[in-house]
PDB file of C-alpha atoms in Angstrom:
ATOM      1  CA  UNK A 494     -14.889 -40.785 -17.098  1.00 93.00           C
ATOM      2  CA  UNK A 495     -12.451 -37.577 -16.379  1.00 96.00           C
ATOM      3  CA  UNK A 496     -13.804 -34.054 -16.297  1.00 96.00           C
ATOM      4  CA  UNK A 497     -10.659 -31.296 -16.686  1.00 97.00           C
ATOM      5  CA  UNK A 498     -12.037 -28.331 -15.821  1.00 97.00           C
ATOM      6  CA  UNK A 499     -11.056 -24.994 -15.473  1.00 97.00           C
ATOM      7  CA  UNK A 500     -12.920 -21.566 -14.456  1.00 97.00           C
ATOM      8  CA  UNK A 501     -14.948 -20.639 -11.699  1.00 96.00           C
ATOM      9  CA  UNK A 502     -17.497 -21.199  -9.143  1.00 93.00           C
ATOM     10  CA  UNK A 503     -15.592 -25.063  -7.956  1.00 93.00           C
ATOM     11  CA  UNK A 504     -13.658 -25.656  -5.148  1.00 91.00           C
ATOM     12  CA  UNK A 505     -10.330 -25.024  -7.396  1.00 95.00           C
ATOM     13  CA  UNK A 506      -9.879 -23.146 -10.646  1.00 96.00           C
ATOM     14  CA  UNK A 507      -8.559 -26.085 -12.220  1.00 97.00           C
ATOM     15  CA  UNK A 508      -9.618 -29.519 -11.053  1.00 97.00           C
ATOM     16  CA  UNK A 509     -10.043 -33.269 -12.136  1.00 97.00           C
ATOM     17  CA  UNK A 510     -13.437 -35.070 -11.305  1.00 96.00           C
ATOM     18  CA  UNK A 511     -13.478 -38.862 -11.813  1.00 96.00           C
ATOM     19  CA  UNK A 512     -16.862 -40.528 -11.907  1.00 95.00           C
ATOM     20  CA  UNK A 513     -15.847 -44.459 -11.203  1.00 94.00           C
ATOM     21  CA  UNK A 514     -17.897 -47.792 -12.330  1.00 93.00           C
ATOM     22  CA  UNK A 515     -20.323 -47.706  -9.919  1.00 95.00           C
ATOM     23  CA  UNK A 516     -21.408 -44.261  -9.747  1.00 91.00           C
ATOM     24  CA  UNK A 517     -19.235 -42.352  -6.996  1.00 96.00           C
ATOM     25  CA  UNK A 518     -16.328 -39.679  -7.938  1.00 95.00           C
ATOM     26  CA  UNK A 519     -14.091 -37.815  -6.484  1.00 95.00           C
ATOM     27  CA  UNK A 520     -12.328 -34.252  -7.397  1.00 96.00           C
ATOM     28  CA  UNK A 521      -8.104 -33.477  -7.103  1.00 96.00           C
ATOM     29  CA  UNK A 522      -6.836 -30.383  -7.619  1.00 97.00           C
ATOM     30  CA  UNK A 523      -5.169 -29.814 -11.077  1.00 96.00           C
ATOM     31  CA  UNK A 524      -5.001 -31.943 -13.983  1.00 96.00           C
ATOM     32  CA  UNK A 525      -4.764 -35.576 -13.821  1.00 93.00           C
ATOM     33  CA  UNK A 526      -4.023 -37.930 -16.623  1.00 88.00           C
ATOM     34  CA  UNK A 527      -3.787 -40.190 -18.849  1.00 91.00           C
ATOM     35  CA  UNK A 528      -6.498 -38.002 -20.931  1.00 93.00           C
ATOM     36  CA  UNK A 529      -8.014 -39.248 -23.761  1.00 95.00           C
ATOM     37  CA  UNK A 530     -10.287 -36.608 -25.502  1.00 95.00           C
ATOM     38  CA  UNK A 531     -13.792 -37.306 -25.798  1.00 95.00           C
ATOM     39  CA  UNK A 532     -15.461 -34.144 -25.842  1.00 97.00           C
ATOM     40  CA  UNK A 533     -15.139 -29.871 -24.880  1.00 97.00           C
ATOM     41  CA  UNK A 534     -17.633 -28.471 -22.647  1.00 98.00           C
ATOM     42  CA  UNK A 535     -18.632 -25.027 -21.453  1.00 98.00           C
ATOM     43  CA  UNK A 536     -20.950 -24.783 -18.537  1.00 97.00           C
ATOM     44  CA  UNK A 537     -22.991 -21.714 -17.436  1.00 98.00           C
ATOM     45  CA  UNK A 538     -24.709 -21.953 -13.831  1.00 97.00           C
ATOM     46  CA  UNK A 539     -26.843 -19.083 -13.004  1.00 96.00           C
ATOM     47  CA  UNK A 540     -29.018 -19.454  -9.754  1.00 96.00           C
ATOM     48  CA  UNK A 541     -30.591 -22.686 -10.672  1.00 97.00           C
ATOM     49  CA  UNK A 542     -30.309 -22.617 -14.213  1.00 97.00           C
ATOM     50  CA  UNK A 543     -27.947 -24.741 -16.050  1.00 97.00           C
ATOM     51  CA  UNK A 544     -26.615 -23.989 -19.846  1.00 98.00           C
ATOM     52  CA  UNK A 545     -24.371 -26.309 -21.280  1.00 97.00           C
ATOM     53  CA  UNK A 546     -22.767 -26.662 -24.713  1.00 98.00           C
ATOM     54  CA  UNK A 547     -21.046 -30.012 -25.407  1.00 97.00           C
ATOM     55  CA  UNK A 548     -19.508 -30.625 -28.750  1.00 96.00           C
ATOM     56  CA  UNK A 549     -20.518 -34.323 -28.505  1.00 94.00           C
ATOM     57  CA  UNK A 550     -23.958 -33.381 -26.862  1.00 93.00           C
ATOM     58  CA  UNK A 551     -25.088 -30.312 -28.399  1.00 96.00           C
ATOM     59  CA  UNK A 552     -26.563 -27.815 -26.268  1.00 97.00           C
ATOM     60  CA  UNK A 553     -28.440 -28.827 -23.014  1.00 96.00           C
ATOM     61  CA  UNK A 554     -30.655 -27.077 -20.115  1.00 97.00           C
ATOM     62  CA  UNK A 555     -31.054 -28.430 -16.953  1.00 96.00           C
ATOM     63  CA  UNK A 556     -32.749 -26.911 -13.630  1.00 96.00           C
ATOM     64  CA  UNK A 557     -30.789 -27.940 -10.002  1.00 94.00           C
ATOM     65  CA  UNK A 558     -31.962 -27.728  -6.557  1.00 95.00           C
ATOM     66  CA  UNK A 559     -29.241 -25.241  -5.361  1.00 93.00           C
ATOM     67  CA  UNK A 560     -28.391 -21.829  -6.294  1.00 95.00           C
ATOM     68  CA  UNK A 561     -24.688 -21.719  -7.665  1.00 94.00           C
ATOM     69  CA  UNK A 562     -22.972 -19.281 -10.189  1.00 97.00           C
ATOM     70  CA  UNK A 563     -20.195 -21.507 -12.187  1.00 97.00           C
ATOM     71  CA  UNK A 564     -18.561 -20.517 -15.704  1.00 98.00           C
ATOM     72  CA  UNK A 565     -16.629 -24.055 -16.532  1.00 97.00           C
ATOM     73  CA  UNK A 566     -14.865 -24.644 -19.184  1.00 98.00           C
ATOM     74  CA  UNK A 567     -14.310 -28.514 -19.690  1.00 97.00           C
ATOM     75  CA  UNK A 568     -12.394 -31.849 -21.433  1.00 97.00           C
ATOM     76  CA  UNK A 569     -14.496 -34.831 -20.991  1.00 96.00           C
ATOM     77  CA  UNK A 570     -12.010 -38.069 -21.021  1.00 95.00           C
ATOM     78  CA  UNK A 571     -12.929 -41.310 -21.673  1.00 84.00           C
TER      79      UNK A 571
END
C-alpha cells in the first residue's frame, strides 16, 4: 500500500510512505506513483491522541506512545 500525504507534523509536507509485503516501509519525498485510489484520509495527532477519519474506515481513535502534533491529509493506494 501507498500513503500520499500532505500537511504537517512529517518529515516533508508532502511525502509517499510504502508499506511492502512483509511489513517494512519506507517514506520519499513528494508523490510517487502509479496511484490507484483506495481511500481519503485526514489525520489529527494531538499529544498522544490519534483522530482519524477514513472514507473507507469511518472514523477511528487510537492512543500512541509518543507525543506528536500532525494534521495529515491523505490518499491511501492500493
Amino acid at each position: 500500500m501507498k500513503f500520499i500525504e500532505f500537511g504537517i507534523g512529517n518529515t516533508w509536507i508532502i511525502r509517499t510512505e510504502t508499506e511492502l509485503v512483509d511489513g517494512t516501509e519506507y517514506e520519499e519525498k513528494g508523490i510517487k506513483g502509479p496511484i490507484k485510489f483506495y481511500s481519503l484520509y485526514l489525520r489529527i495527532w494531538i499529544g498522544k491522541t490519534v483522530l482519524i477519519a477514513d472514507l473507507k474506515e469511518g472514523f477511528k481513535r487510537q492512543k500512541k506512545n509518543r507525543n506528536e502534533f500532525k494534521v495529515i491529509f491523505g490518499i491511501v493506494s492500493g
